[in-house]
Amino acid sequence: MVSVAPAKTSGARAISKPRICRVALRLAGSNSIFIYFFMLLQKSGNVNFCRLITSAKAGRWRGTLSISDRYLSTGDLRCSFADNREEQNMKNYAIISLLLLAALRAGAGEYWPQWRGPSHNGVSEAVGLPTTWSTSENVVWSRKLPSWSGSTPVVWGERIFLTSPNSGEEIQGGEKLLLGCLSTADGSVLWQRTLDEGNAYWRKHNNTSPSPVTDGERVLAVTGTGVIRAFDMDGEELWHYDLQAKHGSFGLMWGYASSPLLYDGKLFVEVLHGMNTDDPSYLIAFDAATGEVAWRRERPTDAPGESPDAYTTPVVLEYDGQTQIVVSGGDYVTGHDPATGEEVWRAGGLNPGKERNYRVVGSPVAVAGMVYATSRRNPVLAFRAGGTGDISESHLAWKWTGAGGPDVPSAVTDGRYFYMVDDRGRATCLDAKTGAVVWGPERTAQGTVSASLVLADGKLYVVNENAVTTVLQAGPEYKVLATNELDGGYTLSSLAIAGGRIFLRTESHLYCIGQ
């Protein structure tokens, strides 16, 4: 889908290292090949501005184009044009728009800026990824880490960011909570900073479980102690904030573990609790550049016992020109206005029996105008976007209550098929539109699964706690492509994909996997 409107570039920021993409196009019925070069110039919110700097056979075009980040998750292309628009006809606009889409998709796999990747849903546009690996095959490098953690590494260009307690052999000292910056080239440490002091361990996580986030200008991290710190890309601290000092102690039974969401210049953080506190749950947003609180909204719930607690991460829902922040937990899924935090809609049904132990771990997924939410194994709910108020019934697309529902791992979908894996490693595929079972549950490698699913290159990656990755063929047929073992260490982290490589964190090492 292509639409044309005047481009607005005010408030945009320059990209420190402009990326040039080369695209070759052969039009149907023609032997002529057109070569286009696009340069990514600047970014404003979730919009990328690009310039077509040269083209063979087509001449030079002096316009500036923009494309929303939403193409990553939906393929819905909306472009704007500026400069010399009168010189171009609509056909040229459409062709160049499609070329821009191809160019940006070609570079889409270069970054993994937050826990569930560039599209916030565990999907990567990368191609040519390895299917098989071991400690002696397709490992580009490995780096020993100070300690285990459930946090996922995030990648931007030449830098990898990850959090860890300071309790290993390589780094001496007490139980500090660290943010490290490593080189993607060889895993060497570029810099390291202390986020806070005082670690705590639960069954499956510690105070470094939340994954960091980055937008290429800064990296931000939240700890289980509630401390937020922002640094520039070279490790200079920009600002910090203490959630517990400002808003009261966390009251989750198993400690705080939600990763933040970075979107459109704001950092969104959820605190959903109630087991060990009477304080309300809330969602808070910060200006990512300054640390100024943009807003804070309480999120009420009538969930009993432990059920108010959630370890989920907010996700972005984009549809029909609208954007909402989706939060799941405390027996409800809610959609919020990112500008104000106001609750736009609410859906119940995660805990139909009002059980006292229905804490939610798996995060929601928002793709192609649909919101998918898992609970404690079942039900799994799918809602259509576009509602206001109580949408529990009005916008319920389907409800699944079968065997093999996930507890800890988050699901993934491409909008056609919805994939999930339960804690015992049984994978299931549903029709994303209807909830009908396509296949499963099917057994993957023996072992417990806590890492979330990742979909890339036509493959589904399932990582278990023994550092074994089952690679499945994505689609309507259950097919195991490979079972890959590494060091056997305790593995909770979801994998990251960037620059044509896979980054996988085990108990003791970070592995860079590539062909």
XYZ file of C-alpha atoms in Angstrom:
515
model
C 0.000 0.000 0.000
C 1.478 3.358 -1.032
C 0.224 6.797 -0.070
C 1.667 10.223 -0.848
C 1.771 13.204 1.505
C 4.108 16.139 2.203
C 7.105 15.047 4.216
C 7.645 16.639 7.612
C 11.222 16.438 8.758
C 11.215 18.813 11.725
C 12.736 17.294 14.819
C 14.546 14.634 12.839
C 17.998 13.573 13.895
C 20.919 12.768 11.661
C 22.222 9.227 11.490
C 25.821 9.184 12.719
C 26.916 6.753 9.994
C 24.582 7.013 6.982
C 23.950 3.634 5.398
C 23.902 3.291 1.617
C 21.702 0.577 0.116
C 21.998 -0.637 -3.479
C 18.879 -1.986 -5.190
C 18.592 -3.445 -8.686
C 15.168 -3.425 -10.350
C 14.062 -5.123 -13.560
C 10.606 -4.044 -14.682
C 8.263 -6.691 -16.037
C 8.467 -7.004 -19.830
C 11.776 -5.166 -20.007
C 15.403 -6.230 -20.225
C 16.590 -2.965 -18.701
C 17.965 -3.089 -15.173
C 17.764 0.054 -13.069
C 20.312 0.507 -10.297
C 19.298 2.711 -7.368
C 21.350 3.853 -4.403
C 19.576 5.047 -1.255
C 21.211 6.763 1.690
C 19.561 6.657 5.103
C 19.891 10.283 6.180
C 18.012 10.838 9.407
C 15.383 9.489 11.740
C 12.452 11.258 13.365
C 10.479 9.139 15.778
C 9.725 5.918 13.946
C 10.265 7.402 10.482
C 13.400 6.908 8.378
C 14.257 9.612 5.835
C 16.202 8.450 2.793
C 17.595 10.126 -0.296
C 17.881 8.512 -3.698
C 21.401 9.669 -4.443
C 21.839 8.237 -7.935
C 20.238 5.875 -10.417
C 21.503 4.433 -13.692
C 19.179 4.922 -16.701
C 16.680 6.811 -14.575
C 18.721 9.950 -13.999
C 19.151 11.774 -10.718
C 16.162 12.275 -8.445
C 16.489 15.018 -5.837
C 13.595 14.102 -3.607
C 13.604 12.945 -0.021
C 11.511 9.933 0.925
C 10.351 8.708 4.294
C 9.104 5.345 5.459
C 7.609 4.264 8.759
C 9.260 1.572 10.854
C 5.976 -0.355 10.700
C 7.096 -2.036 7.452
C 9.214 -4.297 9.638
C 6.211 -6.012 11.155
C 3.413 -5.593 8.623
C 4.881 -4.857 5.205
C 2.445 -1.930 5.009
C 4.360 0.760 3.130
C 3.444 4.408 3.563
C 5.818 6.945 2.005
C 6.064 10.728 1.966
C 7.908 12.873 -0.562
C 9.554 16.288 -0.437
C 11.605 18.499 -2.804
C 10.730 18.790 -6.474
C 7.528 16.794 -6.180
C 6.199 18.571 -9.261
C 8.887 16.909 -11.360
C 7.682 13.408 -10.597
C 4.497 11.616 -11.505
C 2.674 9.148 -9.336
C 4.086 6.158 -11.200
C 7.633 7.239 -10.416
C 6.663 7.775 -6.775
C 5.286 4.266 -6.521
C 8.344 2.671 -8.145
C 10.761 4.580 -5.952
C 8.671 3.794 -2.876
C 8.879 0.086 -3.588
C 12.601 0.393 -4.174
C 12.966 2.146 -0.863
C 11.075 -0.657 0.833
C 13.455 -3.176 -0.716
C 16.458 -1.097 0.310
C 15.348 -0.765 3.898
C 14.375 -4.427 4.115
C 17.863 -5.289 2.870
C 19.297 -3.481 5.886
C 16.579 -4.441 8.344
C 18.550 -7.345 9.744
C 21.514 -5.192 10.755
C 20.124 -4.236 14.164
C 18.520 -5.870 17.180
C 17.817 -2.784 19.293
C 15.725 -4.316 22.065
C 14.593 -7.579 23.569
C 12.307 -8.751 20.740
C 14.159 -7.060 17.929
C 13.507 -4.156 15.560
C 9.788 -4.864 15.203
C 9.189 -5.659 18.901
C 7.775 -9.080 18.049
C 10.651 -11.549 17.661
C 10.733 -11.361 13.856
C 13.856 -10.541 11.832
C 14.069 -9.724 8.124
C 17.581 -11.211 7.949
C 18.304 -13.871 5.333
C 21.132 -16.347 4.837
C 21.352 -17.219 8.522
C 23.074 -20.430 9.604
C 20.892 -23.451 10.232
C 23.494 -25.604 11.967
C 26.189 -24.825 14.528
C 28.129 -26.271 17.446
C 31.122 -25.243 19.521
C 33.303 -26.203 16.536
C 31.064 -25.187 13.616
C 29.846 -21.767 12.490
C 30.998 -20.008 15.668
C 32.690 -16.756 14.646
C 33.757 -15.990 18.208
C 32.727 -16.554 21.818
C 33.203 -14.345 24.853
C 33.243 -15.457 28.487
C 30.725 -13.526 30.580
C 30.801 -12.591 34.276
C 27.626 -14.498 35.151
C 24.367 -15.940 33.877
C 21.391 -13.716 33.172
C 18.075 -13.939 31.376
C 18.642 -10.669 29.524
C 19.054 -10.735 25.758
C 21.975 -8.950 24.068
C 20.987 -6.000 21.880
C 22.998 -5.022 18.821
C 23.529 -1.752 16.988
C 26.137 -1.565 14.251
C 29.512 -2.467 15.712
C 28.303 -2.637 19.324
C 26.623 -5.280 21.471
C 25.077 -4.312 24.806
C 24.203 -6.749 27.566
C 23.657 -6.768 31.317
C 25.112 -9.119 33.897
C 25.838 -9.419 37.614
C 29.480 -9.000 38.532
C 30.205 -12.433 39.976
C 32.495 -14.118 37.509
C 36.178 -14.887 37.385
C 37.145 -12.164 34.927
C 35.772 -9.198 36.874
C 36.635 -8.878 40.521
C 34.387 -7.209 43.072
C 31.040 -7.517 44.744
C 27.627 -8.147 43.344
C 27.385 -5.185 41.033
C 24.862 -4.981 38.217
C 26.765 -4.268 35.027
C 26.101 -3.000 31.528
C 28.761 -4.084 29.056
C 29.482 -2.928 25.521
C 31.214 -5.486 23.291
C 32.514 -5.385 19.740
C 30.513 -7.318 17.149
C 33.781 -8.048 15.347
C 35.426 -10.187 18.025
C 33.489 -9.850 21.289
C 36.122 -7.682 22.936
C 34.960 -5.370 25.736
C 34.720 -1.755 24.576
C 33.469 -0.409 27.890
C 31.641 -1.436 31.042
C 29.531 0.530 33.527
C 27.882 -0.190 36.882
C 24.104 0.192 36.864
C 23.522 -0.496 40.563
C 24.700 -2.653 43.441
C 22.897 -5.483 45.180
C 21.854 -8.579 43.290
C 19.126 -11.067 44.117
C 18.484 -14.492 42.635
C 15.193 -16.216 41.928
C 14.628 -19.523 40.183
C 14.948 -18.194 36.635
C 16.266 -14.680 36.892
C 18.284 -12.147 38.814
C 18.426 -8.361 38.983
C 19.890 -8.099 35.483
C 17.047 -9.948 33.758
C 15.617 -6.881 31.942
C 17.266 -6.468 28.536
C 18.755 -3.089 27.579
C 17.501 -1.016 24.630
C 19.222 1.304 22.153
C 18.369 3.646 19.297
C 21.910 4.136 18.030
C 22.392 7.372 19.968
C 22.016 6.067 23.489
C 21.622 2.807 25.389
C 19.235 2.487 28.322
C 18.968 -0.234 30.942
C 16.561 -1.054 33.771
C 17.577 -3.283 36.680
C 15.576 -5.509 38.987
C 16.299 -2.964 41.715
C 14.347 -0.361 39.755
C 17.296 1.786 38.712
C 17.254 3.132 35.157
C 20.420 4.491 33.569
C 21.015 5.988 30.140
C 24.418 6.246 28.457
C 25.658 7.521 25.147
C 27.197 4.987 22.795
C 30.638 5.549 24.310
C 29.507 4.894 27.879
C 29.055 8.447 29.163
C 26.116 8.560 31.581
C 23.278 10.827 30.452
C 20.688 10.390 33.213
C 19.365 7.999 35.829
C 16.123 7.382 37.714
C 15.122 5.173 40.655
C 11.628 3.708 40.288
C 11.402 2.317 43.821
C 12.686 5.518 45.423
C 10.133 7.598 43.519
C 7.106 5.294 43.417
C 7.454 2.702 46.179
C 8.872 -0.793 46.511
C 8.191 -3.507 43.989
C 5.751 -6.139 45.194
C 6.253 -9.075 42.827
C 6.618 -12.556 44.262
C 9.540 -13.446 41.983
C 11.250 -10.070 41.636
C 11.122 -7.434 38.911
C 12.125 -8.638 35.425
C 10.231 -6.630 32.773
C 12.327 -5.224 29.938
C 11.670 -1.638 28.842
C 10.347 -0.585 25.437
C 12.034 2.177 23.428
C 9.789 3.762 20.826
C 9.500 7.159 19.144
C 11.921 8.868 21.514
C 10.260 7.552 24.673
C 11.223 4.816 27.108
C 8.189 2.881 28.349
C 8.454 0.893 31.596
C 5.734 -1.197 33.208
C 5.466 -2.208 36.862
C 2.690 -4.775 37.293
C 2.579 -6.129 40.838
C 0.306 -6.874 43.773
C 1.302 -10.095 45.509
C 3.459 -8.358 48.122
C 2.143 -4.800 47.990
C -1.037 -2.767 48.045
C 0.517 -0.132 45.790
C -1.070 0.123 42.341
C 0.492 -1.182 39.156
C 1.569 1.500 36.695
C 3.011 2.341 33.312
C 5.543 5.167 33.083
C 7.153 6.912 30.102
C 10.378 8.920 29.945
C 11.943 11.202 27.399
C 14.753 8.889 26.315
C 17.164 11.768 25.727
C 16.697 13.658 29.002
C 15.095 11.246 31.462
C 12.207 13.633 32.075
C 9.016 11.817 33.045
C 6.525 12.278 30.212
C 3.664 10.674 32.136
C 2.779 7.993 34.666
C -0.519 6.109 34.624
C -1.876 3.701 37.193
C -3.199 0.441 35.764
C -5.974 -0.967 37.966
C -6.729 -4.673 38.307
C -9.028 -6.902 40.322
C -6.728 -9.913 39.927
C -6.402 -11.918 43.173
C -3.345 -13.297 44.976
C -0.249 -13.527 42.791
C -2.188 -12.865 39.587
C -1.552 -9.064 39.540
C 2.171 -9.818 39.049
C 3.529 -9.795 35.505
C 6.996 -10.150 34.009
C 5.986 -9.053 30.524
C 7.294 -6.250 28.323
C 5.140 -3.609 26.568
C 4.873 -3.845 22.772
C 3.862 -1.453 19.999
C 0.609 -1.832 18.074
C 0.378 0.116 14.803
C -2.736 0.022 12.638
C -4.692 2.426 10.391
C -2.362 5.308 11.191
C -2.730 4.831 14.945
C -0.198 3.707 17.523
C -0.787 2.186 20.941
C 1.354 0.649 23.659
C 0.040 -2.790 24.605
C 0.522 -4.207 28.102
C -0.425 -7.697 29.293
C -0.771 -8.919 32.864
C -2.920 -8.671 35.973
C -5.661 -10.653 34.180
C -6.019 -8.015 31.431
C -4.551 -6.815 28.155
C -4.657 -3.029 27.734
C -3.887 -0.544 24.973
C -2.512 2.906 25.848
C -2.021 6.204 24.056
C 1.783 6.608 23.828
C 1.491 10.400 24.148
C -0.435 10.413 27.424
C -0.570 6.854 28.752
C -4.357 6.985 28.772
C -5.971 3.566 28.577
C -7.792 3.300 25.243
C -9.102 -0.242 25.566
C -9.069 -3.203 27.917
C -9.666 -6.910 27.362
C -10.202 -9.552 30.015
C -10.130 -13.314 29.714
C -6.527 -14.154 30.585
C -7.648 -15.707 33.872
C -11.260 -16.790 33.334
C -11.425 -18.727 36.598
C -9.913 -15.872 38.638
C -7.212 -18.217 39.915
C -4.802 -16.754 42.470
C -1.592 -17.871 40.737
C -2.103 -16.657 37.152
C 0.922 -14.365 36.958
C 1.867 -13.716 33.324
C 5.405 -14.083 31.964
C 5.071 -14.258 28.180
C 4.739 -10.861 26.502
C 1.982 -9.967 24.036
C 2.581 -9.839 20.280
C 1.093 -7.183 17.985
C 1.213 -7.807 14.233
C -0.931 -6.761 11.268
C -3.759 -5.230 13.261
C -3.972 -8.109 15.733
C -2.946 -8.442 19.380
C -2.063 -11.895 20.726
C -1.785 -12.536 24.458
C -0.743 -15.663 26.309
C -1.424 -16.441 29.950
C -0.279 -19.207 32.268
C -0.369 -21.944 29.596
C -3.918 -21.183 28.461
C -5.978 -19.537 27.253
C -4.263 -17.823 24.343
C -6.320 -14.857 23.133
C -6.313 -12.904 19.871
C -7.972 -9.500 19.547
C -8.614 -7.288 16.542
C -7.265 -3.748 16.799
C -9.552 -0.748 16.658
C -11.722 -0.961 19.745
C -12.247 1.343 22.706
C -13.369 0.601 26.234
C -14.042 -3.036 27.090
C -13.228 -5.109 23.987
C -13.208 -8.499 25.730
C -16.030 -9.799 23.552
C -16.468 -7.237 20.774
C -12.954 -7.615 19.351
C -12.097 -11.179 20.339
C -10.936 -12.896 17.140
C -10.301 -16.300 18.679
C -9.551 -18.138 21.894
C -7.365 -21.227 22.191
C -7.410 -23.561 25.201
C -5.560 -26.639 23.982
C -2.522 -28.484 25.311
C 0.951 -27.062 24.788
C 0.319 -23.432 25.688
C 3.319 -21.362 26.811
C 4.005 -20.159 30.329
C 7.397 -18.419 30.206
C 8.348 -18.215 26.480
C 6.753 -15.485 24.369
C 5.130 -16.494 21.094
C 5.859 -15.197 17.588
C 3.859 -14.674 14.402
C 4.296 -13.457 10.854
C 0.609 -12.609 10.617
C -0.205 -15.875 8.862
C 0.986 -18.494 11.331
C 1.152 -18.127 15.108
C 3.928 -20.155 16.769
C 4.336 -20.972 20.441
C 6.323 -23.374 22.583
C 5.520 -24.544 26.083
C 7.998 -24.872 28.925
C 8.531 -28.564 28.133
C 9.648 -27.757 24.598
C 6.483 -28.722 22.729
C 5.905 -26.444 19.734
C 2.501 -25.619 18.258
C 1.455 -23.701 15.150
C -1.960 -22.037 14.854
C -3.622 -20.142 12.044
C -2.992 -16.531 13.086
C -6.370 -15.344 11.804
C -8.615 -18.121 13.138
C -6.708 -19.900 15.904
C -7.164 -23.263 14.192
C -4.390 -25.776 14.887
C -2.053 -26.186 11.899
C 0.295 -28.612 13.642
C 1.418 -29.611 17.103
C 2.112 -29.866 19.843
C 5.390 -31.396 18.598
C 8.461 -32.171 20.658
C 11.647 -30.161 20.144
C 14.981 -31.019 21.807
C 14.634 -32.501 25.289
C 14.750 -29.815 27.958
C 12.897 -26.918 29.543
C 12.347 -23.813 27.409
C 12.351 -20.298 28.883
C 13.729 -18.284 25.947
C 11.235 -16.675 23.590
C 10.793 -17.749 19.988
C 12.511 -15.962 17.109
C 11.339 -16.136 13.493
C 13.821 -15.352 10.720
C 14.936 -16.529 7.291
C 11.989 -18.918 6.991
C 13.026 -20.633 10.203
C 11.810 -20.814 13.777
C 14.503 -20.859 16.467
C 13.678 -22.636 19.752
C 16.365 -22.369 22.468
C 16.125 -24.509 25.600
C 17.770 -24.159 29.001
C 20.553 -26.602 28.037
C 21.805 -24.256 25.291
C 20.315 -26.522 22.616
C 18.601 -24.788 19.697
C 16.018 -26.621 17.622
C 15.654 -25.016 14.195
C 12.243 -25.620 12.653
C 11.030 -24.868 9.175
C 8.477 -22.070 9.393
C 5.136 -22.760 7.765
C 2.296 -25.272 7.708
C 4.482 -28.381 7.963
C 6.334 -29.419 11.106
C 9.908 -30.105 10.056
C 13.066 -30.102 12.171
C 15.954 -28.673 10.172
C 18.644 -28.992 12.836
C 19.332 -29.564 16.520
C 22.344 -27.518 17.616
C 24.230 -27.991 20.875
C 26.660 -25.528 22.432
C 28.220 -25.645 25.898
C 25.247 -27.108 27.790
C 25.118 -24.132 30.157
C 21.997 -22.765 31.812
C 20.381 -20.690 29.055
C 17.445 -18.356 29.631
C 18.221 -15.598 27.153
C 16.431 -15.254 23.824
C 18.721 -15.051 20.819
C 19.373 -11.866 18.837
C 19.957 -11.517 15.095
C 21.958 -8.723 13.488
C 24.319 -8.289 10.572
C 23.619 -11.778 9.262
C 24.730 -13.335 12.539
C 23.038 -14.921 15.524
C 24.027 -13.874 19.042
C 23.232 -16.464 21.684
C 23.909 -16.088 25.387
C 24.438 -19.145 27.561
C 25.268 -19.396 31.250
C 28.938 -18.613 30.724
C 29.454 -17.265 27.192
C 28.111 -15.048 24.453
C 28.390 -16.781 21.073
C 28.471 -15.070 17.708
C 27.175 -17.584 15.165
C 27.594 -17.089 11.434
C 28.495 -18.845 8.221
